[in-house]
Amino acid sequence: MMDAGEIPAGWDTAPLGRLIDIKSGFACSKKNLVPASQGVAHLRPFNVGTNGEVDLSKVYHIPPDFKENVEDYALKPGHVLFNNTNSVELVGKAALVTKPMPCTFSNHLYRLAVKKKAKGRLDSAWLTLALQRLWAMGYFAERCNRWIGQAGFNAAKLREVEIPLPPLDEQRGIVARIEALFDRIAEGRRLRVAAGEDADRLLDATVAETMSALTAERIPLMKVLSEKPRNGWSPRGNDDAKGVPVLRLGAVLGFRYDPTAVKFTKEPTREGAHYWLRPGDLLISRSNTPKLVGHAAIYNGTPTPCIYPDLLMRMRVDEKRTDPDFVVFWLRSPETRHYIGQRARGASSTMKKISQGDVREIPFPQVPLSEQHRIVEYLDGAQVQVAELKRLQAVAAAELERLGSAVLARAFRGEL
């Protein structure tokens, strides 16, 4: 990882093969998975977080008798999980085990354990940091074996990796200081996420306050549309950019249009079919989670040509009567969100649908077009301010990520 001349005074280096034992996991296909109550956890690459911690937010389980001597794969505090097979950018992730885990793990993971004779030279938390540092530097990405869509870093290569070895007490002292600094960085990330949520709530509050002041009579939304709402078409698709773009459901999210949320299809299409979009078309999510169903946005013409899917509904407004942007803001208002929440149906508690009839009957305020333009201009200004807040928050997020890398770099220069 570093030349001898770069090693701080009093530090040593050693190849991992002299320091650790490596045990590979085993494969188990999804068809063999069982409910958690009937099985034992089988950790996968996604259980190795990019922050050096084990991520148990999603865990697969396998039958306890799937593998002989299954208890041999259990994890103990001080073990380190190393992700040996993944995409190029993720291969080499490592996570420290901090509590006993009666589980198994995939053949895409190695369990690393400090050899008994090396315990006086290497702390497992330091080992994890050394692997994290190498991963962050792109060491594994540069040296991995590559296949189509996948990369690997095998045990033989891992044994050859050299890491710096400060005296054991110094390793533990540096680890403690890094953990304290990383806790502060994690708190900064948490505050940044909260600030982003506050920015969205600020815009929602501005929309709510503006729309609540409209005392005009309500008419069915259909009276300001130039044609009836219509569902799209969902052809089979893939990621082959040579096909025709088809919007994914995520293209309409948070009352914003995302032109990158597309798949591609090579299914035969018909010229003049209803599913082709035109710039200015208003799209509404007719099926989604209770929180997201009814979100709307305007197609901006990118990509083109473009098909919209069955889970989205297209509307075309009569621009002599209404401003399309005003319609989107109105659909975001508490009055409309309440209306949609009352009418969304579905057997599943996590997925709800609204019908074309529901959309046609959405109560819409009879506001002069000039007043609609004025409201749109005001809310657009608020939206620009919120976007700038979120841009600054994204800059702060990038700075936090760089700070984490800088902390690791200083640690391995002996500057912590």
Short mmCIF file of C-alpha atoms in Angstrom, two decimals:
data_model
loop_
_atom_site.label_atom_id
_atom_site.label_comp_id
_atom_site.label_asym_id
_atom_site.label_seq_id
_atom_site.Cartn_x
_atom_site.Cartn_y
_atom_site.Cartn_z
CA MET A 1 0.00 0.00 0.00
CA MET A 2 2.89 2.36 0.68
CA ASP A 3 6.61 2.33 0.03
CA ALA A 4 8.98 1.63 2.92
CA GLY A 5 10.08 5.26 2.80
CA GLU A 6 6.49 6.38 3.46
CA ILE A 7 6.06 4.29 6.61
CA PRO A 8 6.04 6.48 9.74
CA ALA A 9 8.90 5.86 12.15
CA GLY A 10 8.27 2.83 14.36
CA TRP A 11 5.78 1.25 11.98
CA ASP A 12 6.25 -2.06 10.17
CA THR A 13 4.52 -3.70 7.19
CA ALA A 14 3.48 -7.28 6.53
CA PRO A 15 1.51 -9.23 3.90
CA LEU A 16 -1.93 -10.30 5.04
CA GLY A 17 -1.07 -13.95 4.46
CA ARG A 18 1.14 -13.83 7.56
CA LEU A 19 -1.51 -12.14 9.65
CA ILE A 20 -4.94 -13.58 8.88
CA ASP A 21 -6.83 -16.79 8.20
CA ILE A 22 -9.30 -16.64 5.31
CA LYS A 23 -12.50 -18.69 5.12
CA SER A 24 -14.80 -18.55 2.09
CA GLY A 25 -18.55 -18.80 2.34
CA PHE A 26 -20.82 -20.89 0.12
CA ALA A 27 -23.41 -20.25 -2.57
CA CYS A 28 -27.15 -20.64 -2.11
CA SER A 29 -29.66 -19.70 -4.82
CA LYS A 30 -32.77 -17.66 -4.12
CA LYS A 31 -34.99 -20.69 -4.74
CA ASN A 32 -33.63 -22.23 -1.52
CA LEU A 33 -34.39 -19.24 0.70
CA VAL A 34 -36.81 -19.64 3.61
CA PRO A 35 -38.55 -17.23 6.01
CA ALA A 36 -36.41 -15.86 8.84
CA SER A 37 -38.34 -17.89 11.43
CA GLN A 38 -37.39 -21.13 9.66
CA GLY A 39 -33.77 -20.53 8.76
CA VAL A 40 -30.33 -19.19 9.47
CA ALA A 41 -29.05 -15.88 8.09
CA HIS A 42 -26.95 -16.09 4.92
CA LEU A 43 -25.11 -12.81 4.47
CA ARG A 44 -24.53 -11.45 0.97
CA PRO A 45 -22.33 -8.65 -0.49
CA PHE A 46 -25.01 -6.03 0.26
CA ASN A 47 -24.59 -6.86 3.96
CA VAL A 48 -21.08 -5.39 3.84
CA GLY A 49 -21.59 -1.63 4.10
CA THR A 50 -19.33 0.94 2.50
CA ASN A 51 -18.77 2.47 5.94
CA GLY A 52 -16.93 -0.52 7.42
CA GLU A 53 -20.00 -1.82 9.22
CA VAL A 54 -22.20 -4.91 8.78
CA ASP A 55 -25.57 -3.86 7.30
CA LEU A 56 -28.46 -6.06 8.43
CA SER A 57 -31.29 -3.96 6.99
CA LYS A 58 -31.97 -6.78 4.52
CA VAL A 59 -31.04 -10.39 5.30
CA TYR A 60 -31.68 -13.64 3.42
CA HIS A 61 -32.20 -16.93 5.29
CA ILE A 62 -31.47 -20.52 4.29
CA PRO A 63 -32.49 -23.91 5.80
CA PRO A 64 -30.29 -24.83 8.79
CA ASP A 65 -29.48 -28.18 7.16
CA PHE A 66 -28.55 -26.68 3.78
CA LYS A 67 -24.83 -27.04 4.64
CA GLU A 68 -22.99 -29.48 6.89
CA ASN A 69 -21.31 -28.03 9.95
CA VAL A 70 -23.19 -24.79 9.44
CA GLU A 71 -21.98 -23.55 12.83
CA ASP A 72 -18.45 -23.28 11.38
CA TYR A 73 -19.59 -20.18 9.46
CA ALA A 74 -20.75 -18.22 12.50
CA LEU A 75 -19.26 -14.77 13.00
CA LYS A 76 -17.60 -13.58 16.21
CA PRO A 77 -16.52 -10.13 17.38
CA GLY A 78 -13.23 -9.34 15.70
CA HIS A 79 -13.99 -11.19 12.48
CA VAL A 80 -13.88 -9.09 9.31
CA LEU A 81 -16.09 -9.68 6.27
CA PHE A 82 -14.38 -8.99 2.94
CA ASN A 83 -16.42 -8.68 -0.26
CA ASN A 84 -14.42 -10.66 -2.84
CA THR A 85 -16.89 -10.50 -5.75
CA ASN A 86 -18.99 -7.54 -6.83
CA SER A 87 -19.02 -4.71 -9.35
CA VAL A 88 -15.60 -3.15 -9.95
CA GLU A 89 -16.34 -0.14 -7.76
CA LEU A 90 -17.62 -2.25 -4.84
CA VAL A 91 -15.26 -5.23 -4.79
CA GLY A 92 -12.99 -5.03 -1.75
CA LYS A 93 -15.49 -3.60 0.75
CA ALA A 94 -14.82 -4.75 4.31
CA ALA A 95 -16.83 -4.67 7.53
CA LEU A 96 -15.91 -5.37 11.15
CA VAL A 97 -18.07 -7.82 13.12
CA THR A 98 -18.73 -6.35 16.57
CA LYS A 99 -21.15 -8.88 18.08
CA PRO A 100 -21.72 -12.65 17.86
CA MET A 101 -23.76 -13.62 14.81
CA PRO A 102 -25.00 -17.22 14.40
CA CYS A 103 -25.12 -17.02 10.63
CA THR A 104 -23.56 -18.16 7.37
CA PHE A 105 -22.25 -16.15 4.45
CA SER A 106 -22.00 -16.21 0.67
CA ASN A 107 -19.05 -17.44 -1.38
CA HIS A 108 -18.76 -13.81 -2.49
CA LEU A 109 -17.54 -13.03 1.00
CA TYR A 110 -14.45 -14.05 2.94
CA ARG A 111 -14.33 -14.22 6.71
CA LEU A 112 -11.00 -12.86 7.89
CA ALA A 113 -9.67 -13.74 11.34
CA VAL A 114 -6.40 -12.53 12.86
CA LYS A 115 -4.08 -15.52 13.36
CA LYS A 116 -3.35 -16.39 17.00
CA LYS A 117 0.37 -15.75 16.48
CA ALA A 118 -0.41 -12.33 14.96
CA LYS A 119 -2.73 -11.06 17.71
CA GLY A 120 0.15 -9.17 19.29
CA ARG A 121 0.78 -7.37 15.98
CA LEU A 122 -2.66 -6.71 14.45
CA ASP A 123 -5.95 -5.41 15.81
CA SER A 124 -9.00 -6.46 13.77
CA ALA A 125 -10.39 -2.91 13.77
CA TRP A 126 -7.09 -1.68 12.30
CA LEU A 127 -7.30 -4.45 9.69
CA THR A 128 -10.77 -3.20 8.71
CA LEU A 129 -9.53 0.39 8.41
CA ALA A 130 -6.56 -0.72 6.30
CA LEU A 131 -8.91 -2.56 3.92
CA GLN A 132 -11.32 0.40 3.85
CA ARG A 133 -8.43 2.70 2.98
CA LEU A 134 -7.32 0.43 0.13
CA TRP A 135 -10.87 0.19 -1.18
CA ALA A 136 -11.33 3.99 -1.03
CA MET A 137 -8.03 4.46 -2.90
CA GLY A 138 -9.24 2.19 -5.73
CA TYR A 139 -6.58 -0.43 -4.92
CA PHE A 140 -8.93 -3.41 -5.40
CA ALA A 141 -10.63 -1.88 -8.44
CA GLU A 142 -7.25 -1.52 -10.16
CA ARG A 143 -6.07 -5.05 -9.36
CA CYS A 144 -9.22 -7.18 -9.46
CA ASN A 145 -10.02 -9.83 -12.04
CA ARG A 146 -12.79 -8.61 -14.32
CA TRP A 147 -15.59 -10.46 -16.06
CA ILE A 148 -18.73 -9.21 -17.81
CA GLY A 149 -20.51 -7.06 -15.21
CA GLN A 150 -18.52 -8.45 -12.30
CA ALA A 151 -15.11 -8.32 -10.65
CA GLY A 152 -13.28 -10.50 -8.15
CA PHE A 153 -10.33 -10.35 -5.77
CA ASN A 154 -9.37 -13.87 -4.74
CA ALA A 155 -7.78 -15.19 -1.56
CA ALA A 156 -4.36 -15.65 -3.13
CA LYS A 157 -4.23 -11.98 -4.12
CA LEU A 158 -5.56 -10.92 -0.74
CA ARG A 159 -2.79 -12.79 1.07
CA GLU A 160 -0.21 -10.80 -0.91
CA VAL A 161 -1.62 -7.41 0.12
CA GLU A 162 0.72 -5.59 2.50
CA ILE A 163 -0.63 -3.33 5.20
CA PRO A 164 1.17 -0.95 7.58
CA LEU A 165 1.53 -2.12 11.18
CA PRO A 166 2.02 0.47 13.90
CA PRO A 167 2.59 -0.93 17.39
CA LEU A 168 -0.62 -2.54 18.66
CA ASP A 169 -1.35 0.17 21.25
CA GLU A 170 -0.92 2.82 18.56
CA GLN A 171 -3.29 0.93 16.23
CA ARG A 172 -5.96 0.95 18.91
CA GLY A 173 -5.38 4.59 19.73
CA ILE A 174 -5.70 5.62 16.08
CA VAL A 175 -8.83 3.46 15.69
CA ALA A 176 -10.43 5.18 18.69
CA ARG A 177 -9.66 8.64 17.31
CA ILE A 178 -10.97 7.70 13.85
CA GLU A 179 -14.18 6.28 15.32
CA ALA A 180 -14.75 9.54 17.20
CA LEU A 181 -14.15 11.58 14.04
CA PHE A 182 -16.36 9.26 11.96
CA ASP A 183 -19.13 9.64 14.55
CA ARG A 184 -18.99 13.40 13.99
CA ILE A 185 -19.05 12.91 10.22
CA ALA A 186 -22.04 10.56 10.56
CA GLU A 187 -23.83 13.22 12.62
CA GLY A 188 -23.04 15.75 9.90
CA ARG A 189 -24.58 13.41 7.31
CA ARG A 190 -27.67 12.97 9.48
CA LEU A 191 -28.09 16.73 9.83
CA ARG A 192 -27.61 17.20 6.10
CA VAL A 193 -30.34 14.64 5.31
CA ALA A 194 -32.63 16.35 7.81
CA ALA A 195 -31.90 19.70 6.16
CA GLY A 196 -32.83 18.24 2.78
CA GLU A 197 -36.14 17.00 4.19
CA ASP A 198 -36.72 20.43 5.74
CA ALA A 199 -36.14 22.04 2.33
CA ASP A 200 -38.85 19.85 0.77
CA ARG A 201 -41.20 20.61 3.65
CA LEU A 202 -40.53 24.31 3.16
CA LEU A 203 -41.73 24.13 -0.44
CA ASP A 204 -44.75 22.03 0.57
CA ALA A 205 -45.62 24.62 3.21
CA THR A 206 -45.29 27.44 0.68
CA VAL A 207 -47.56 25.62 -1.78
CA ALA A 208 -50.06 24.89 1.00
CA GLU A 209 -50.17 28.49 2.20
CA THR A 210 -50.57 29.86 -1.33
CA MET A 211 -53.28 27.43 -2.40
CA SER A 212 -55.23 27.68 0.86
CA ALA A 213 -55.83 31.36 0.07
CA LEU A 214 -57.81 30.44 -3.07
CA THR A 215 -61.48 30.76 -2.17
CA ALA A 216 -62.65 30.28 -5.75
CA GLU A 217 -65.39 27.81 -6.67
CA ARG A 218 -64.15 24.30 -7.53
CA ILE A 219 -64.82 22.58 -10.83
CA PRO A 220 -63.83 19.05 -11.98
CA LEU A 221 -60.27 18.99 -13.33
CA MET A 222 -61.64 17.50 -16.57
CA LYS A 223 -63.12 20.91 -17.47
CA VAL A 224 -59.61 22.35 -17.98
CA LEU A 225 -58.24 19.35 -19.89
CA SER A 226 -58.25 19.14 -23.67
CA GLU A 227 -58.75 15.36 -23.62
CA LYS A 228 -59.44 12.59 -21.12
CA PRO A 229 -56.59 11.18 -19.00
CA ARG A 230 -55.12 8.03 -20.47
CA ASN A 231 -52.87 5.25 -19.15
CA GLY A 232 -49.68 4.46 -21.00
CA TRP A 233 -48.14 1.22 -22.28
CA SER A 234 -45.48 -0.90 -20.59
CA PRO A 235 -43.56 -2.93 -23.18
CA ARG A 236 -40.81 -5.31 -22.21
CA GLY A 237 -37.60 -3.38 -21.71
CA ASN A 238 -33.93 -3.53 -20.82
CA ASP A 239 -30.95 -1.21 -20.49
CA ASP A 240 -29.94 -1.39 -24.17
CA ALA A 241 -29.83 2.26 -25.21
CA LYS A 242 -30.37 1.26 -28.85
CA GLY A 243 -34.07 0.72 -28.16
CA VAL A 244 -36.93 3.20 -27.75
CA PRO A 245 -36.97 5.03 -24.39
CA VAL A 246 -39.79 4.10 -22.00
CA LEU A 247 -40.23 6.08 -18.79
CA ARG A 248 -39.98 4.23 -15.49
CA LEU A 249 -42.38 5.00 -12.67
CA GLY A 250 -39.61 6.93 -10.93
CA ALA A 251 -39.60 9.50 -13.74
CA VAL A 252 -42.42 11.23 -11.85
CA LEU A 253 -41.39 11.54 -8.24
CA GLY A 254 -41.56 14.37 -5.72
CA PHE A 255 -43.51 16.44 -8.29
CA ARG A 256 -40.39 16.56 -10.46
CA TYR A 257 -39.67 15.02 -13.83
CA ASP A 258 -36.52 12.89 -14.12
CA PRO A 259 -35.55 12.29 -17.78
CA THR A 260 -32.91 9.73 -16.76
CA ALA A 261 -35.46 7.32 -15.24
CA VAL A 262 -35.89 5.28 -18.42
CA LYS A 263 -35.58 1.78 -19.78
CA PHE A 264 -35.49 0.86 -23.46
CA THR A 265 -37.64 -1.42 -25.57
CA LYS A 266 -37.25 -3.15 -28.92
CA GLU A 267 -40.91 -4.14 -29.06
CA PRO A 268 -42.72 -3.08 -32.26
CA THR A 269 -44.37 0.33 -31.91
CA ARG A 270 -47.11 2.10 -33.87
CA GLU A 271 -46.73 5.60 -35.25
CA GLY A 272 -49.51 7.80 -33.91
CA ALA A 273 -50.27 5.50 -30.95
CA HIS A 274 -51.57 7.10 -27.76
CA TYR A 275 -48.50 6.17 -25.71
CA TRP A 276 -46.11 8.64 -27.39
CA LEU A 277 -45.39 11.74 -25.33
CA ARG A 278 -45.37 15.35 -26.48
CA PRO A 279 -43.46 18.15 -24.72
CA GLY A 280 -45.73 19.75 -22.15
CA ASP A 281 -47.72 16.57 -21.43
CA LEU A 282 -48.68 16.32 -17.77
CA LEU A 283 -47.96 12.92 -16.18
CA ILE A 284 -49.48 11.64 -12.94
CA SER A 285 -48.54 8.50 -11.04
CA ARG A 286 -51.69 6.38 -10.96
CA SER A 287 -50.14 3.54 -8.94
CA ASN A 288 -47.55 3.85 -6.21
CA THR A 289 -47.14 3.89 -2.44
CA PRO A 290 -49.79 5.86 -0.52
CA LYS A 291 -47.30 8.72 -0.11
CA LEU A 292 -46.32 8.84 -3.80
CA VAL A 293 -49.50 7.98 -5.69
CA GLY A 294 -50.83 11.05 -7.48
CA HIS A 295 -47.45 12.78 -7.81
CA ALA A 296 -47.33 14.71 -11.06
CA ALA A 297 -44.82 16.40 -13.35
CA ILE A 298 -44.53 17.81 -16.87
CA TYR A 299 -42.66 15.93 -19.60
CA ASN A 300 -40.02 18.35 -20.92
CA GLY A 301 -39.36 16.66 -24.25
CA THR A 302 -36.34 14.63 -23.12
CA PRO A 303 -35.76 11.91 -24.18
CA THR A 304 -37.49 11.95 -27.51
CA PRO A 305 -39.22 9.95 -28.87
CA CYS A 306 -40.54 8.60 -25.59
CA ILE A 307 -43.23 6.19 -24.36
CA TYR A 308 -44.92 6.56 -20.99
CA PRO A 309 -45.80 3.38 -19.02
CA ASP A 310 -49.07 1.93 -17.85
CA LEU A 311 -48.49 3.02 -14.25
CA LEU A 312 -48.46 6.65 -15.34
CA MET A 313 -51.45 8.56 -16.65
CA ARG A 314 -51.09 11.33 -19.24
CA MET A 315 -53.15 14.50 -19.24
CA ARG A 316 -53.20 17.36 -21.73
CA VAL A 317 -54.46 20.69 -20.46
CA ASP A 318 -56.35 23.39 -22.31
CA GLU A 319 -53.76 26.15 -22.07
CA LYS A 320 -56.38 28.75 -22.94
CA ARG A 321 -57.97 27.96 -19.60
CA THR A 322 -55.14 26.89 -17.32
CA ASP A 323 -51.38 26.95 -16.82
CA PRO A 324 -49.91 23.37 -16.78
CA ASP A 325 -47.45 24.36 -14.04
CA PHE A 326 -50.34 25.66 -11.95
CA VAL A 327 -52.02 22.26 -12.31
CA VAL A 328 -48.88 20.51 -10.98
CA PHE A 329 -48.70 22.87 -8.00
CA TRP A 330 -52.42 22.36 -7.35
CA LEU A 331 -51.99 18.57 -7.43
CA ARG A 332 -49.33 19.07 -4.73
CA SER A 333 -51.67 21.06 -2.50
CA PRO A 334 -53.03 19.53 0.75
CA GLU A 335 -56.58 19.71 -0.63
CA THR A 336 -55.72 17.52 -3.63
CA ARG A 337 -53.44 15.20 -1.64
CA HIS A 338 -56.33 14.63 0.78
CA TYR A 339 -58.71 13.95 -2.12
CA ILE A 340 -56.33 11.40 -3.65
CA GLY A 341 -55.66 9.77 -0.29
CA GLN A 342 -59.41 9.27 0.21
CA ARG A 343 -59.88 7.67 -3.21
CA ALA A 344 -56.72 5.61 -3.70
CA ARG A 345 -57.59 1.92 -3.59
CA GLY A 346 -55.71 -1.36 -3.41
CA ALA A 347 -55.59 -4.60 -1.42
CA SER A 348 -51.96 -3.97 -0.53
CA SER A 349 -51.19 -1.45 2.20
CA THR A 350 -48.01 -0.47 0.35
CA MET A 351 -49.40 0.06 -3.17
CA LYS A 352 -52.45 2.13 -4.06
CA LYS A 353 -54.11 3.13 -7.33
CA ILE A 354 -56.27 5.98 -8.52
CA SER A 355 -58.61 5.69 -11.48
CA GLN A 356 -59.06 7.92 -14.51
CA GLY A 357 -62.48 8.82 -13.12
CA ASP A 358 -60.91 9.94 -9.83
CA VAL A 359 -58.45 12.14 -11.70
CA ARG A 360 -61.12 13.69 -13.91
CA GLU A 361 -63.13 14.67 -10.81
CA ILE A 362 -60.28 16.27 -8.84
CA PRO A 363 -61.70 19.57 -7.52
CA PHE A 364 -59.94 22.42 -9.32
CA PRO A 365 -60.19 26.14 -8.47
CA GLN A 366 -61.72 28.51 -11.00
CA VAL A 367 -58.88 31.01 -10.98
CA PRO A 368 -58.29 33.48 -13.85
CA LEU A 369 -55.37 32.48 -16.07
CA SER A 370 -53.51 35.69 -15.23
CA GLU A 371 -53.75 34.87 -11.51
CA GLN A 372 -52.52 31.33 -12.19
CA HIS A 373 -49.47 32.76 -13.99
CA ARG A 374 -48.77 35.02 -11.01
CA ILE A 375 -48.99 32.11 -8.55
CA VAL A 376 -46.74 29.95 -10.73
CA GLU A 377 -44.14 32.73 -10.92
CA TYR A 378 -44.17 33.06 -7.12
CA LEU A 379 -43.95 29.31 -6.47
CA ASP A 380 -41.29 28.87 -9.15
CA GLY A 381 -39.21 31.41 -7.25
CA ALA A 382 -39.67 29.45 -4.03
CA GLN A 383 -38.75 26.26 -5.89
CA VAL A 384 -35.54 27.84 -7.20
CA GLN A 385 -34.57 28.84 -3.65
CA VAL A 386 -35.22 25.32 -2.39
CA ALA A 387 -33.20 23.87 -5.28
CA GLU A 388 -30.29 26.15 -4.33
CA LEU A 389 -30.54 24.98 -0.71
CA LYS A 390 -30.39 21.37 -1.88
CA ARG A 391 -27.46 22.13 -4.17
CA LEU A 392 -25.54 23.56 -1.25
CA GLN A 393 -26.47 20.51 0.80
CA ALA A 394 -25.12 18.25 -1.96
CA VAL A 395 -21.86 20.21 -1.88
CA ALA A 396 -21.76 19.70 1.89
CA ALA A 397 -22.37 15.97 1.40
CA ALA A 398 -19.44 15.73 -1.01
CA GLU A 399 -17.27 17.61 1.47
CA LEU A 400 -18.24 15.14 4.20
CA GLU A 401 -17.25 12.23 1.96
CA ARG A 402 -13.91 13.86 1.20
CA LEU A 403 -13.44 14.50 4.91
CA GLY A 404 -13.81 10.79 5.64
CA SER A 405 -11.17 9.93 3.03
CA ALA A 406 -8.88 12.64 4.41
CA VAL A 407 -9.20 11.23 7.93
CA LEU A 408 -8.13 7.78 6.69
CA ALA A 409 -5.26 9.26 4.69
CA ARG A 410 -3.95 11.12 7.75
CA ALA A 411 -4.30 8.02 9.90
CA PHE A 412 -2.13 5.97 7.61
CA ARG A 413 0.47 8.71 7.50
CA GLY A 414 0.67 8.53 11.28
CA GLU A 415 -0.80 12.02 11.67
CA LEU A 416 -3.69 11.17 14.03
#
